[in-house]
Tab-separated table of C-alpha atoms (C1' of nucleotides) in Angstrom:
chain	number	residue	atom	x	y	z
A	1	MET	CA	126.038	82.670	113.361
A	2	GLY	CA	126.450	83.065	117.050
A	3	ARG	CA	128.962	81.682	119.453
A	4	ASN	CA	129.291	78.397	117.645
A	5	LYS	CA	128.627	77.180	114.184
A	6	LEU	CA	125.507	75.052	113.945
A	7	PRO	CA	125.844	72.035	111.682
A	8	LEU	CA	123.202	72.044	108.979
A	9	LYS	CA	121.106	69.168	110.250
A	10	LYS	CA	118.062	68.721	112.420
A	11	ILE	CA	118.616	70.061	115.930
A	12	ASP	CA	118.062	67.115	118.231
A	13	ASN	CA	117.274	68.961	121.436
A	14	PRO	CA	113.576	69.931	121.159
A	15	CYS	CA	114.009	72.959	123.376
A	16	ARG	CA	116.899	74.322	121.339
A	17	ARG	CA	115.051	73.501	118.153
A	18	LYS	CA	112.085	75.555	119.269
A	19	ILE	CA	114.225	78.526	120.264
A	20	THR	CA	116.125	78.396	117.003
A	21	TYR	CA	112.855	78.178	115.085
A	22	SER	CA	111.458	81.291	116.745
A	23	LYS	CA	114.565	83.347	116.153
A	24	ARG	CA	115.032	82.298	112.570
A	25	ARG	CA	111.352	82.585	111.753
A	26	ASP	CA	111.500	86.210	112.888
A	27	GLY	CA	114.711	86.693	110.964
A	28	ILE	CA	113.174	85.442	107.746
A	29	ILE	CA	110.133	87.670	108.164
A	30	LYS	CA	112.416	90.631	108.679
A	31	LYS	CA	114.377	89.729	105.550
A	32	ALA	CA	111.187	89.283	103.571
A	33	THR	CA	109.920	92.654	104.720
A	34	GLU	CA	113.174	94.321	103.763
A	35	LEU	CA	113.190	92.674	100.348
A	36	SER	CA	109.651	93.767	99.626
A	37	VAL	CA	110.314	97.349	100.644
A	38	LEU	CA	113.763	97.761	99.090
A	39	CYS	CA	112.742	96.202	95.802
A	40	ASP	CA	109.069	97.155	95.843
A	41	THR	CA	107.907	93.592	95.278
A	42	ASP	CA	105.454	91.078	96.636
A	43	VAL	CA	106.800	88.448	98.953
A	44	GLY	CA	104.944	85.678	100.702
A	45	VAL	CA	106.222	83.190	103.252
A	46	LEU	CA	104.608	80.176	104.908
A	47	MET	CA	106.364	78.403	107.770
A	48	TYR	CA	105.378	75.602	110.116
A	49	SER	CA	106.823	75.403	113.589
A	50	PRO	CA	108.210	72.099	114.868
A	51	HIS	CA	104.766	71.641	116.465
A	52	GLY	CA	102.893	72.384	113.268
A	53	ARG	CA	101.841	75.920	114.085
A	54	LEU	CA	101.602	77.990	110.940
A	55	THR	CA	103.087	81.432	110.448
A	56	THR	CA	102.390	83.329	107.255
A	57	PHE	CA	103.850	86.518	105.993
A	58	SER	CA	102.643	88.530	103.071
A	59	SER	CA	104.081	91.860	102.075
A	60	ASN	CA	100.995	93.036	100.281
A	61	GLY	CA	97.421	91.989	101.012
A	62	SER	CA	96.613	88.536	102.220
A	63	ILE	CA	98.605	85.417	101.555
A	64	GLU	CA	95.679	84.250	99.432
A	65	ASP	CA	96.318	87.177	97.103
A	66	ILE	CA	99.842	85.943	96.610
A	67	PHE	CA	98.523	82.455	95.899
A	68	LEU	CA	96.159	83.866	93.348
A	69	ARG	CA	98.876	85.875	91.710
A	70	TYR	CA	100.847	82.652	91.562
A	71	PHE	CA	98.011	80.889	89.713
A	72	ASP	CA	97.690	83.894	87.420
A	73	GLN	CA	101.305	83.851	86.531
A	74	SER	CA	101.490	80.114	85.952
A	75	ASN	CA	98.731	80.479	83.462
A	76	GLU	CA	99.847	83.631	81.754
A	77	GLN	CA	103.160	82.507	80.369
A	78	GLY	CA	102.221	83.382	76.791
A	79	GLY	CA	100.918	86.918	77.172
A	80	THR	CA	97.315	85.854	76.845
A	81	VAL	CA	94.314	87.819	75.798
A	82	GLU	CA	91.559	88.385	78.352
A	83	LYS	CA	89.450	85.422	77.342
A	84	GLU	CA	92.383	83.074	77.509
A	85	GLY	CA	93.325	84.451	80.855
A	86	VAL	CA	89.812	83.952	82.127
A	87	ARG	CA	89.693	80.419	80.856
A	88	SER	CA	92.998	79.391	82.292
A	89	LEU	CA	92.240	81.028	85.600
A	90	SER	CA	88.991	79.099	85.746
A	91	LEU	CA	90.739	75.867	84.905
A	92	SER	CA	93.337	76.405	87.526
A	93	LEU	CA	90.697	77.283	90.094
A	94	SER	CA	88.792	74.111	89.235
A	95	LEU	CA	91.905	72.099	89.616
A	96	SER	CA	92.777	73.475	92.986
A	97	LEU	CA	89.222	73.223	94.191
A	98	SER	CA	88.993	69.618	93.156
A	99	VAL	CA	92.117	68.845	95.099
A	100	LEU	CA	90.843	70.842	98.057
A	101	SER	CA	87.578	69.031	98.142
A	102	TYR	CA	88.934	65.620	97.180
A	103	GLY	CA	86.482	65.401	94.311
A	104	PRO	CA	85.464	66.997	91.033
A	105	ALA	CA	84.728	70.699	90.873
A	106	SER	CA	83.397	72.957	88.202
A	107	VAL	CA	83.427	76.685	87.826
A	108	CYS	CA	81.241	79.020	85.790
A	109	VAL	CA	82.525	82.463	85.067
A	110	TYR	CA	80.517	85.472	83.936
A	111	VAL	CA	82.382	88.571	82.866
B	1	MET	CA	125.002	94.809	105.577
B	2	GLY	CA	127.814	95.655	103.277
B	3	ARG	CA	129.893	98.749	102.937
B	4	ASN	CA	127.077	101.118	103.750
B	5	LYS	CA	123.783	100.802	105.478
B	6	LEU	CA	120.843	100.811	103.063
B	7	PRO	CA	117.875	102.901	104.201
B	8	LEU	CA	114.725	100.802	104.389
B	9	LYS	CA	112.920	102.277	101.415
B	10	LYS	CA	112.553	101.510	97.755
B	11	ILE	CA	115.867	101.581	95.936
B	12	ASP	CA	115.462	104.200	93.233
B	13	ASN	CA	118.168	103.079	90.834
B	14	PRO	CA	116.621	100.201	88.839
B	15	CYS	CA	119.954	98.553	88.253
B	16	ARG	CA	120.876	98.551	91.926
B	17	ARG	CA	117.381	97.411	92.801
B	18	LYS	CA	117.702	94.415	90.526
B	19	ILE	CA	121.094	93.452	91.907
B	20	THR	CA	119.895	93.794	95.472
B	21	TYR	CA	116.841	91.705	94.640
B	22	SER	CA	118.941	88.861	93.256
B	23	LYS	CA	121.293	88.766	96.214
B	24	ARG	CA	118.605	88.996	98.860
B	25	ARG	CA	116.319	86.551	97.083
B	26	ASP	CA	119.133	84.008	97.233
B	27	GLY	CA	119.759	84.908	100.844
B	28	ILE	CA	116.163	84.290	101.814
B	29	ILE	CA	116.110	80.963	100.051
B	30	LYS	CA	119.246	79.981	101.906
B	31	LYS	CA	117.681	81.018	105.221
B	32	ALA	CA	114.502	79.140	104.398
B	33	THR	CA	116.466	76.020	103.549
B	34	GLU	CA	118.409	76.238	106.784
B	35	LEU	CA	115.253	76.745	108.817
B	36	SER	CA	113.560	73.763	107.266
B	37	VAL	CA	116.552	71.501	107.859
B	38	LEU	CA	117.526	72.694	111.346
B	39	CYS	CA	113.960	72.618	112.637
B	40	ASP	CA	112.626	69.839	110.394
B	41	THR	CA	109.716	71.938	109.167
B	42	ASP	CA	107.971	72.910	105.975
B	43	VAL	CA	108.751	76.318	104.572
B	44	GLY	CA	107.429	77.935	101.426
B	45	VAL	CA	108.406	81.241	99.862
B	46	LEU	CA	107.044	83.182	96.894
B	47	MET	CA	108.838	86.250	95.594
B	48	TYR	CA	108.362	88.514	92.599
B	49	SER	CA	111.278	90.285	91.035
B	50	PRO	CA	111.031	94.007	90.252
B	51	HIS	CA	110.069	92.897	86.749
B	52	GLY	CA	107.401	90.479	87.950
B	53	ARG	CA	109.325	87.281	87.525
B	54	LEU	CA	108.280	84.731	90.090
B	55	THR	CA	110.598	82.674	92.253
B	56	THR	CA	109.192	80.003	94.511
B	57	PHE	CA	110.841	77.944	97.151
B	58	SER	CA	109.408	74.975	98.906
B	59	SER	CA	111.272	72.844	101.364
B	60	ASN	CA	109.111	69.800	100.845
B	61	GLY	CA	107.201	68.928	97.710
B	62	SER	CA	105.785	71.588	95.425
B	63	ILE	CA	104.688	75.029	96.467
B	64	GLU	CA	101.138	73.900	95.670
B	65	ASP	CA	101.463	71.303	98.414
B	66	ILE	CA	102.263	74.071	100.853
B	67	PHE	CA	99.207	76.022	99.614
B	68	LEU	CA	97.035	73.000	100.181
B	69	ARG	CA	98.442	72.425	103.604
B	70	TYR	CA	97.679	76.074	104.293
B	71	PHE	CA	94.055	75.704	103.271
B	72	ASP	CA	93.751	72.477	105.220
B	73	GLN	CA	95.112	74.109	108.320
B	74	SER	CA	93.038	77.283	108.007
B	75	ASN	CA	89.979	75.146	107.689
B	76	GLU	CA	90.794	72.914	110.630
B	77	GLN	CA	91.157	75.971	112.831
B	78	GLY	CA	87.956	77.671	111.751
B	79	GLY	CA	85.665	74.675	112.011
B	80	THR	CA	84.278	75.004	108.529
B	81	VAL	CA	85.887	72.573	106.222
B	82	GLU	CA	86.590	73.420	102.600
B	83	LYS	CA	83.826	75.969	102.292
B	84	GLU	CA	85.930	78.846	103.615
B	85	GLY	CA	88.848	78.019	101.406
B	86	VAL	CA	86.536	77.644	98.457
B	87	ARG	CA	84.838	80.907	99.211
B	88	SER	CA	88.001	82.909	99.593
B	89	LEU	CA	89.473	81.449	96.433
B	90	SER	CA	86.264	82.259	94.575
B	91	LEU	CA	86.214	85.803	95.843
B	92	SER	CA	89.828	86.293	94.890
B	93	LEU	CA	89.116	84.863	91.460
B	94	SER	CA	86.146	87.173	90.954
B	95	LEU	CA	88.185	90.146	91.914
B	96	SER	CA	91.027	89.289	89.621
B	97	LEU	CA	88.683	88.500	86.733
B	98	SER	CA	86.955	91.810	87.117
B	99	VAL	CA	90.283	93.540	86.880
B	100	LEU	CA	91.302	91.412	83.900
B	101	SER	CA	88.146	92.175	82.022
B	102	TYR	CA	87.753	95.772	83.170
B	103	GLY	CA	84.278	95.054	84.430
B	104	PRO	CA	82.239	93.077	86.919
B	105	ALA	CA	82.669	89.352	87.125
B	106	SER	CA	80.932	86.604	88.995
B	107	VAL	CA	81.866	83.059	89.688
B	108	CYS	CA	79.835	80.003	90.583
B	109	VAL	CA	81.552	77.065	92.116
B	110	TYR	CA	80.288	73.505	92.298
B	111	VAL	CA	82.193	71.001	94.379
C	1	DT	C1'	127.055	91.611	82.230
C	2	DA	C1'	127.482	88.099	85.222
C	3	DA	C1'	130.804	86.703	88.734
C	4	DG	C1'	134.145	87.581	92.485
C	5	DC	C1'	136.036	90.608	96.457
C	6	DT	C1'	135.994	92.552	100.965
C	7	DA	C1'	134.755	95.942	104.431
C	8	DT	C1'	131.010	96.374	107.081
C	9	DG	C1'	126.476	95.669	108.981
C	10	DT	C1'	123.316	91.990	110.592
C	11	DA	C1'	121.629	87.660	112.553
C	12	DT	C1'	122.009	84.593	115.959
C	13	DA	C1'	123.992	80.574	119.458
C	14	DA	C1'	124.848	80.390	124.026
C	15	DG	C1'	124.426	82.058	128.216
C	16	DG	C1'	122.525	85.139	131.857
C	17	DA	C1'	118.940	87.822	134.407
D	1	DT	C1'	109.307	81.870	130.824
D	2	DT	C1'	110.703	86.113	128.132
D	3	DC	C1'	113.784	89.295	127.528
D	4	DC	C1'	118.993	91.025	127.448
D	5	DT	C1'	124.051	90.373	126.276
D	6	DT	C1'	127.762	89.456	123.502
D	7	DA	C1'	130.965	86.744	120.813
D	8	DT	C1'	130.926	84.932	116.490
D	9	DA	C1'	129.400	83.584	112.032
D	10	DC	C1'	126.917	85.153	108.121
D	11	DA	C1'	124.908	88.307	104.537
D	12	DT	C1'	125.621	91.773	101.591
D	13	DA	C1'	126.621	97.004	99.418
D	14	DG	C1'	129.594	98.855	96.712
D	15	DC	C1'	133.364	97.833	93.947
D	16	DT	C1'	136.177	95.399	90.669
D	17	DT	C1'	136.753	92.310	86.483
DNA sequence: TAAGCTATGTATAAGGA
DNA sequence: TTCCTTATACATAGCTT
């Protein structure tokens, strides 16, 4: 868009790259907001600037909630009963914790 | 965009809502791809369809990698390593378990 | 019912203040 | 810088198949 067509490759000029990042980052957040409102859905976005600065967007609650819902869904493919859901959630939490902490992790759940 | 301007509110007609979701979901993924290429950055997107079907996009590696990078970064900024990420994941897990099981839940984490 | 069309609204690349 | 301006390219709403 704009006066000229940008070729789809990394923008060499760091200044232009930064400007383009800001504009398009805002554009994506706007689109994500619209999608979540129009369709009444959850949307989450994570973006890193060229200098590594993080921007997150989450239409509903925190971005962590969206992560969790992601873990939920990955584990609930089969329409599980509560116990199964609990177990697989625990397993997936263990897994992500062990990666997070670069070591083993265990989780006890009381419901 | 399109023939008429859509008001920014939930689309009532389920059929239209679904169509709009599909088109805009693809649009966001295209924008995210362009952003990541043009600016040489990592971008991750999670979206749920009106029927709860999940779509993820990740410019680089799996969406889990982006999650991890998120936790890493949050923890670098706050000073506390791992513990915060672990705590917020545990809290989220407790919450979701208590909803799943229609009662209180508690979680112990060992890392 | 998914896929294509097109008129129209939106995003944005350059440039300017 | 940070915010306008505006020409242009892009996304998409409603329609058609």
